[in-house]
Amino acid sequence: MPGEKLTLDGPTLGVLDNRSGAAPPAEPRDRQYLMVFHGEVSTSFALPHTGSVLIGRSDEAHLRIDDHGVSRRHAMLTIDQGEARLADLGSHNGVWVNDDRIAASRLLLSGDTVTIGGATLVYHAGGTAPRHRRALDFPQLRLRLAEEVERAARFAHELTIVVLQPGNDGDRIAVEAAVARLARRGDIVGIDISGGTVVLLPETDAATALAGKLPRSGAARIGYAGYPLDGSDPDALLAGARAAAAQATPGSPLAAGAACETRRVGEVEVVVADPAMQRLFAFVERIAAADLPVLITGETGTGKELVAAAIHAMSSRSAGPFMVMHCVALSEQQLESELFGRGADASGPERPGGLERAAGGTLFLDEIGELSLAAQARLLRALETRRVVRVGEQGERAIDLRIVAATNHAIDEAVQAGRFRRDLYFRLTGAKLWLPPLRDRPRELPILAQRFLAAARREAGAPPMTIAPAAMRRLAEHPWPGNVRELRHAMAGIAAAYPDEVLRPHHLIEWLGGPAPTDPASPGDSSPNNSDDEPPKFRPLEDEIRELEIQRISAALAATGGNQTRAAELIGMPLRTFVNKLKRHAIGSDRRS
């Protein structure tokens, strides 16, 4: 890949045509990249849709890792129409995927973790699915999963993915017995790349799929995920079910949403489910112990301030203050006064700046790239000498603090263009972190949406509000340019604005956009005549569809004397869909076909 190289050898710009420390382009949404952790640096490396990436220590490597544990030509990552396969090129220390050493080559799934020497790479596949069929093996299972998710989205159906693994005694007989009880005719069964068994249950929600199907005791560990309530990305759904199975107690199925890690940062509870974020927080824990300055990059709203607070909370300075200064919100004169302090003059008493007030703790400088060159020069001198001069004074004052800075801009470009001092950049990058956007964390989106909504309803003193499957699909389709912050604000607004107990797609229009209702009133509306000042009220379309389905199914059953096969034929509905809707709508019938 000529012109696409990344060198990792510590806090260096080290990038040619690939911006270290800057998020990859927001579009297309199916982009592929590696999130790379090495030394005190985390960054991203863009991957082609088709091509090969050489990983190693030599100068010819596209992803060059300067590490004594990495061979000159260590591994080759080959991407063919969006599918990535990693091969060991006969390296001395081997290539490890999810803590397993690969013998030759290995298909990568989104979220897989690769260890090469002292570097960790987390693969992100985007929304690309394999477009060609293979033999009856795991790639075919993955293809079928992608097809079933696409079909479920097109027809607004649900889909359940169940992963079954042997218990601690390794007995696979219990797994086979559980699969026999769980899988119906036409369901899809395959072998996971982890060695477990996967069952895909189309047009079925998790509660229906598992109810009464599994023994109360047994050696199988079972995890499950449902589309769309647990996400809309095929790989993320499979990864969630796999993670749940790994944590499940034998005989007690565990949901993907429960298989996440929860961390507390001050008063904030942080949910970590995505593999890249799990590695990121492990990285944060490691660098927090070292008293290094840290530069955090990523799109707005990804949680840079929260990560800075986590660094402070895990550091030896946790007993000291954690101060936040937003550089973009202040004029140049205000910023210098807030940062460096002001001496006593006719305008008022002396006042210490943030560099002094954060003594013994951490100062978080958000949007560091907004500092003027003059302020950058003063900050550089303060960091080098550990002393500060207040505005309007001559004498120096000692400072003792840690700096964590953040930006949502490509600061490397600012350095190259001369808008940001190179020497200050290196002074701030004892360690570097890049936070992936929310749209690249598909396992976390539904978990965060439900938690934010529940917290907002509790704070408002309102009863709990669940998220309908159609609404969750709409949330998954949104690109979330404001990331986690935008999601939190949307859930808080919805929780306060609507008394309903179920969040439906029409509740999201004001926050996420979308087509507005145009009919003057819906059937059954108690107020069909609406004034110009009052927008018309509509019943949720899902409720109307549900009522129509109940009427038609009930009439067909009555016409056929309860024969489900003939009733399904009368209304042109597949029998499996017909039976599922009988259960979903609680339509009783004593006869069976």
Short mmCIF file of N, CA, C and O in Angstrom, two decimals, residues 62-142:
data_model
loop_
_atom_site.label_atom_id
_atom_site.label_comp_id
_atom_site.label_asym_id
_atom_site.label_seq_id
_atom_site.Cartn_x
_atom_site.Cartn_y
_atom_site.Cartn_z
N HIS A 62 4.23 -1.67 6.19
CA HIS A 62 3.20 -0.61 6.16
C HIS A 62 2.85 -0.17 7.58
O HIS A 62 2.66 1.01 7.84
N LEU A 63 2.74 -1.14 8.49
CA LEU A 63 2.55 -0.84 9.91
C LEU A 63 3.85 -1.25 10.61
O LEU A 63 4.08 -2.43 10.88
N ARG A 64 4.71 -0.27 10.83
CA ARG A 64 6.04 -0.54 11.38
C ARG A 64 6.01 -0.41 12.90
O ARG A 64 5.63 0.63 13.43
N ILE A 65 6.39 -1.48 13.60
CA ILE A 65 6.39 -1.50 15.06
C ILE A 65 7.82 -1.67 15.53
O ILE A 65 8.44 -2.72 15.34
N ASP A 66 8.37 -0.63 16.10
CA ASP A 66 9.76 -0.66 16.56
C ASP A 66 9.80 -1.28 17.95
O ASP A 66 9.73 -0.60 18.96
N ASP A 67 9.89 -2.60 17.98
CA ASP A 67 9.83 -3.35 19.23
C ASP A 67 10.74 -4.57 19.08
O ASP A 67 10.70 -5.25 18.05
N HIS A 68 11.53 -4.86 20.13
CA HIS A 68 12.50 -5.96 20.02
C HIS A 68 11.79 -7.31 19.89
O HIS A 68 12.40 -8.29 19.42
N GLY A 69 10.52 -7.41 20.28
CA GLY A 69 9.80 -8.67 20.16
C GLY A 69 9.13 -8.86 18.81
O GLY A 69 8.46 -9.87 18.59
N VAL A 70 9.30 -7.90 17.89
CA VAL A 70 8.67 -7.95 16.58
C VAL A 70 9.72 -8.28 15.53
O VAL A 70 10.79 -7.64 15.48
N SER A 71 9.45 -9.26 14.68
CA SER A 71 10.36 -9.61 13.60
C SER A 71 10.29 -8.56 12.50
O SER A 71 9.34 -7.79 12.41
N ARG A 72 11.30 -8.59 11.61
CA ARG A 72 11.33 -7.59 10.54
C ARG A 72 10.10 -7.74 9.64
O ARG A 72 9.48 -6.76 9.28
N ARG A 73 9.78 -8.95 9.27
CA ARG A 73 8.54 -9.24 8.53
C ARG A 73 7.74 -10.20 9.40
O ARG A 73 7.93 -11.41 9.35
N HIS A 74 6.89 -9.66 10.24
CA HIS A 74 6.27 -10.45 11.29
C HIS A 74 4.95 -11.09 10.84
O HIS A 74 4.73 -12.29 11.04
N ALA A 75 4.07 -10.31 10.23
CA ALA A 75 2.75 -10.81 9.87
C ALA A 75 2.23 -10.07 8.65
O ALA A 75 2.66 -8.95 8.35
N MET A 76 1.28 -10.70 7.96
CA MET A 76 0.64 -10.08 6.81
C MET A 76 -0.87 -10.12 7.01
O MET A 76 -1.46 -11.17 7.28
N LEU A 77 -1.50 -8.96 6.90
CA LEU A 77 -2.95 -8.85 6.98
C LEU A 77 -3.48 -8.64 5.57
O LEU A 77 -3.15 -7.63 4.92
N THR A 78 -4.27 -9.59 5.07
CA THR A 78 -4.80 -9.53 3.72
C THR A 78 -6.30 -9.28 3.78
O THR A 78 -7.03 -9.99 4.47
N ILE A 79 -6.75 -8.24 3.05
CA ILE A 79 -8.16 -7.88 3.04
C ILE A 79 -8.69 -8.13 1.63
O ILE A 79 -8.14 -7.61 0.65
N ASP A 80 -9.74 -8.93 1.54
CA ASP A 80 -10.35 -9.27 0.26
C ASP A 80 -11.83 -8.97 0.33
O ASP A 80 -12.59 -9.67 1.02
N GLN A 81 -12.24 -7.91 -0.37
CA GLN A 81 -13.65 -7.49 -0.39
C GLN A 81 -14.21 -7.35 1.02
O GLN A 81 -15.32 -7.79 1.33
N GLY A 82 -13.43 -6.73 1.90
CA GLY A 82 -13.90 -6.44 3.25
C GLY A 82 -13.63 -7.53 4.26
O GLY A 82 -13.86 -7.32 5.45
N GLU A 83 -13.14 -8.70 3.85
CA GLU A 83 -12.85 -9.78 4.79
C GLU A 83 -11.35 -9.81 5.07
O GLU A 83 -10.54 -9.78 4.14
N ALA A 84 -10.97 -9.83 6.33
CA ALA A 84 -9.56 -9.73 6.73
C ALA A 84 -9.05 -11.07 7.24
O ALA A 84 -9.70 -11.72 8.07
N ARG A 85 -7.87 -11.47 6.76
CA ARG A 85 -7.24 -12.71 7.21
C ARG A 85 -5.79 -12.39 7.58
O ARG A 85 -5.06 -11.77 6.80
N LEU A 86 -5.39 -12.81 8.79
CA LEU A 86 -4.06 -12.51 9.32
C LEU A 86 -3.20 -13.76 9.25
O LEU A 86 -3.62 -14.85 9.66
N ALA A 87 -1.97 -13.60 8.76
CA ALA A 87 -1.05 -14.74 8.63
C ALA A 87 0.27 -14.42 9.32
O ALA A 87 0.78 -13.29 9.24
N ASP A 88 0.82 -15.41 10.02
CA ASP A 88 2.15 -15.31 10.63
C ASP A 88 3.19 -15.62 9.55
O ASP A 88 3.11 -16.64 8.87
N LEU A 89 4.16 -14.72 9.38
CA LEU A 89 5.18 -14.90 8.35
C LEU A 89 6.41 -15.61 8.90
O LEU A 89 7.54 -15.32 8.50
N GLY A 90 6.21 -16.54 9.82
CA GLY A 90 7.34 -17.26 10.40
C GLY A 90 8.09 -16.45 11.44
O GLY A 90 9.31 -16.58 11.59
N SER A 91 7.36 -15.62 12.18
CA SER A 91 7.99 -14.75 13.17
C SER A 91 8.56 -15.58 14.32
O SER A 91 8.17 -16.72 14.56
N HIS A 92 9.48 -14.96 15.05
CA HIS A 92 10.12 -15.65 16.17
C HIS A 92 9.18 -15.79 17.36
O HIS A 92 9.11 -16.85 18.00
N ASN A 93 8.41 -14.74 17.67
CA ASN A 93 7.56 -14.75 18.87
C ASN A 93 6.09 -15.04 18.57
O ASN A 93 5.28 -15.09 19.48
N GLY A 94 5.74 -15.20 17.31
CA GLY A 94 4.39 -15.61 16.97
C GLY A 94 3.38 -14.47 16.92
O GLY A 94 3.67 -13.32 17.28
N VAL A 95 2.19 -14.82 16.44
CA VAL A 95 1.06 -13.89 16.35
C VAL A 95 -0.07 -14.49 17.18
O VAL A 95 -0.41 -15.66 17.04
N TRP A 96 -0.66 -13.65 18.03
CA TRP A 96 -1.69 -14.12 18.96
C TRP A 96 -2.99 -13.38 18.66
O TRP A 96 -3.01 -12.15 18.56
N VAL A 97 -4.07 -14.13 18.52
CA VAL A 97 -5.41 -13.56 18.31
C VAL A 97 -6.30 -13.99 19.47
O VAL A 97 -6.49 -15.19 19.70
N ASN A 98 -6.78 -13.01 20.22
CA ASN A 98 -7.61 -13.29 21.40
C ASN A 98 -6.90 -14.27 22.34
O ASN A 98 -7.50 -15.23 22.85
N ASP A 99 -5.60 -14.04 22.53
CA ASP A 99 -4.75 -14.82 23.45
C ASP A 99 -4.48 -16.25 22.96
O ASP A 99 -3.95 -17.06 23.73
N ASP A 100 -4.82 -16.56 21.71
CA ASP A 100 -4.48 -17.86 21.13
C ASP A 100 -3.47 -17.66 20.01
O ASP A 100 -3.67 -16.83 19.11
N ARG A 101 -2.37 -18.42 20.05
CA ARG A 101 -1.36 -18.29 19.01
C ARG A 101 -1.86 -18.97 17.74
O ARG A 101 -2.32 -20.10 17.76
N ILE A 102 -1.78 -18.27 16.61
CA ILE A 102 -2.27 -18.84 15.36
C ILE A 102 -1.15 -19.64 14.72
O ILE A 102 0.03 -19.29 14.79
N ALA A 103 -1.54 -20.75 14.10
CA ALA A 103 -0.55 -21.63 13.49
C ALA A 103 -0.15 -21.14 12.11
O ALA A 103 1.03 -21.16 11.74
N ALA A 104 -1.11 -20.71 11.33
CA ALA A 104 -0.80 -20.24 9.97
C ALA A 104 -1.52 -18.93 9.71
O ALA A 104 -0.95 -17.86 9.84
N SER A 105 -2.81 -19.03 9.35
CA SER A 105 -3.58 -17.82 9.11
C SER A 105 -4.89 -17.91 9.88
O SER A 105 -5.32 -18.98 10.28
N ARG A 106 -5.55 -16.75 10.04
CA ARG A 106 -6.76 -16.69 10.86
C ARG A 106 -7.67 -15.60 10.32
O ARG A 106 -7.23 -14.47 10.07
N LEU A 107 -8.95 -15.93 10.12
CA LEU A 107 -9.95 -14.93 9.76
C LEU A 107 -10.20 -14.04 10.96
O LEU A 107 -10.39 -14.53 12.07
N LEU A 108 -10.21 -12.72 10.76
CA LEU A 108 -10.45 -11.78 11.85
C LEU A 108 -11.91 -11.31 11.83
O LEU A 108 -12.47 -11.03 10.77
N LEU A 109 -12.48 -11.23 13.03
CA LEU A 109 -13.80 -10.65 13.20
C LEU A 109 -13.66 -9.29 13.86
O LEU A 109 -12.70 -9.03 14.58
N SER A 110 -14.63 -8.43 13.61
CA SER A 110 -14.59 -7.12 14.23
C SER A 110 -14.54 -7.25 15.74
O SER A 110 -15.35 -7.96 16.35
N GLY A 111 -13.55 -6.61 16.37
CA GLY A 111 -13.36 -6.69 17.81
C GLY A 111 -12.28 -7.67 18.22
O GLY A 111 -11.89 -7.69 19.39
N ASP A 112 -11.74 -8.48 17.28
CA ASP A 112 -10.66 -9.39 17.63
C ASP A 112 -9.42 -8.62 18.05
O ASP A 112 -9.10 -7.56 17.48
N THR A 113 -8.71 -9.15 19.03
CA THR A 113 -7.50 -8.51 19.57
C THR A 113 -6.28 -9.29 19.12
O THR A 113 -6.20 -10.50 19.34
N VAL A 114 -5.32 -8.62 18.50
CA VAL A 114 -4.10 -9.23 17.97
C VAL A 114 -2.91 -8.73 18.78
O VAL A 114 -2.77 -7.52 19.01
N THR A 115 -2.07 -9.65 19.23
CA THR A 115 -0.85 -9.29 19.96
C THR A 115 0.36 -9.66 19.11
O THR A 115 0.51 -10.82 18.72
N ILE A 116 1.20 -8.67 18.84
CA ILE A 116 2.43 -8.86 18.08
C ILE A 116 3.54 -8.19 18.86
O ILE A 116 3.59 -6.96 18.96
N GLY A 117 4.42 -8.98 19.47
CA GLY A 117 5.46 -8.42 20.33
C GLY A 117 4.82 -7.65 21.47
O GLY A 117 3.93 -8.15 22.17
N GLY A 118 5.25 -6.41 21.65
CA GLY A 118 4.69 -5.58 22.71
C GLY A 118 3.53 -4.72 22.26
O GLY A 118 3.07 -3.85 22.99
N ALA A 119 3.03 -4.95 21.05
CA ALA A 119 1.93 -4.14 20.51
C ALA A 119 0.63 -4.93 20.52
O ALA A 119 0.62 -6.15 20.34
N THR A 120 -0.47 -4.22 20.72
CA THR A 120 -1.80 -4.81 20.67
C THR A 120 -2.60 -4.09 19.59
O THR A 120 -2.64 -2.86 19.55
N LEU A 121 -3.24 -4.87 18.72
CA LEU A 121 -4.04 -4.33 17.63
C LEU A 121 -5.47 -4.84 17.79
O LEU A 121 -5.68 -6.04 18.00
N VAL A 122 -6.44 -3.94 17.72
CA VAL A 122 -7.85 -4.34 17.78
C VAL A 122 -8.46 -4.04 16.41
O VAL A 122 -8.43 -2.91 15.93
N TYR A 123 -9.01 -5.09 15.77
CA TYR A 123 -9.52 -4.99 14.40
C TYR A 123 -10.96 -4.48 14.41
O TYR A 123 -11.80 -4.99 15.16
N HIS A 124 -11.24 -3.48 13.58
CA HIS A 124 -12.60 -2.96 13.40
C HIS A 124 -13.00 -3.18 11.96
O HIS A 124 -12.32 -2.70 11.04
N ALA A 125 -14.10 -3.92 11.74
CA ALA A 125 -14.48 -4.31 10.38
C ALA A 125 -15.53 -3.41 9.77
O ALA A 125 -15.80 -3.52 8.59
N GLY A 126 -16.13 -2.51 10.53
CA GLY A 126 -17.20 -1.70 9.98
C GLY A 126 -18.41 -2.53 9.66
O GLY A 126 -18.64 -3.60 10.22
N GLY A 127 -19.22 -2.09 8.70
CA GLY A 127 -20.45 -2.79 8.37
C GLY A 127 -20.31 -3.74 7.19
O GLY A 127 -21.29 -4.27 6.71
N THR A 128 -19.07 -3.94 6.69
CA THR A 128 -18.90 -4.76 5.51
C THR A 128 -19.11 -6.23 5.84
O THR A 128 -18.55 -6.74 6.80
N ALA A 129 -19.89 -6.92 5.06
CA ALA A 129 -20.12 -8.35 5.24
C ALA A 129 -19.55 -9.09 4.03
O ALA A 129 -19.47 -8.54 2.94
N PRO A 130 -19.13 -10.34 4.20
CA PRO A 130 -18.63 -11.11 3.06
C PRO A 130 -19.68 -11.18 1.96
O PRO A 130 -20.86 -11.36 2.25
N ARG A 131 -19.25 -11.05 0.73
CA ARG A 131 -20.18 -11.05 -0.38
C ARG A 131 -20.10 -12.34 -1.21
O ARG A 131 -20.70 -12.43 -2.26
N HIS A 132 -19.30 -13.28 -0.78
CA HIS A 132 -19.18 -14.50 -1.54
C HIS A 132 -19.30 -15.69 -0.59
O HIS A 132 -18.87 -15.63 0.54
N ARG A 133 -19.89 -16.75 -1.11
CA ARG A 133 -20.11 -17.93 -0.28
C ARG A 133 -18.84 -18.77 -0.20
O ARG A 133 -18.04 -18.82 -1.12
N ARG A 134 -18.71 -19.48 0.91
CA ARG A 134 -17.59 -20.38 1.11
C ARG A 134 -18.14 -21.75 1.49
O ARG A 134 -19.34 -21.98 1.51
N ALA A 135 -17.25 -22.66 1.84
CA ALA A 135 -17.66 -24.00 2.25
C ALA A 135 -18.42 -23.92 3.56
O ALA A 135 -18.47 -22.88 4.21
N LEU A 136 -19.01 -25.04 3.96
CA LEU A 136 -19.81 -25.09 5.18
C LEU A 136 -18.90 -25.04 6.40
O LEU A 136 -18.58 -26.05 7.00
N ASP A 137 -18.44 -23.83 6.72
CA ASP A 137 -17.58 -23.65 7.88
C ASP A 137 -17.94 -22.32 8.53
O ASP A 137 -19.01 -21.77 8.25
N PHE A 138 -17.07 -21.81 9.39
CA PHE A 138 -17.43 -20.57 10.09
C PHE A 138 -17.68 -19.40 9.15
O PHE A 138 -18.62 -18.63 9.38
N PRO A 139 -16.88 -19.20 8.10
CA PRO A 139 -17.21 -18.08 7.20
C PRO A 139 -18.63 -18.15 6.65
O PRO A 139 -19.28 -17.12 6.50
N GLN A 140 -19.14 -19.37 6.37
CA GLN A 140 -20.51 -19.46 5.88
C GLN A 140 -21.50 -19.08 6.97
O GLN A 140 -22.52 -18.42 6.72
N LEU A 141 -21.21 -19.50 8.21
CA LEU A 141 -22.08 -19.11 9.33
C LEU A 141 -22.12 -17.60 9.47
O LEU A 141 -23.19 -17.00 9.66
N ARG A 142 -20.98 -16.98 9.35
CA ARG A 142 -20.92 -15.52 9.46
C ARG A 142 -21.70 -14.87 8.31
O ARG A 142 -22.39 -13.85 8.51
#
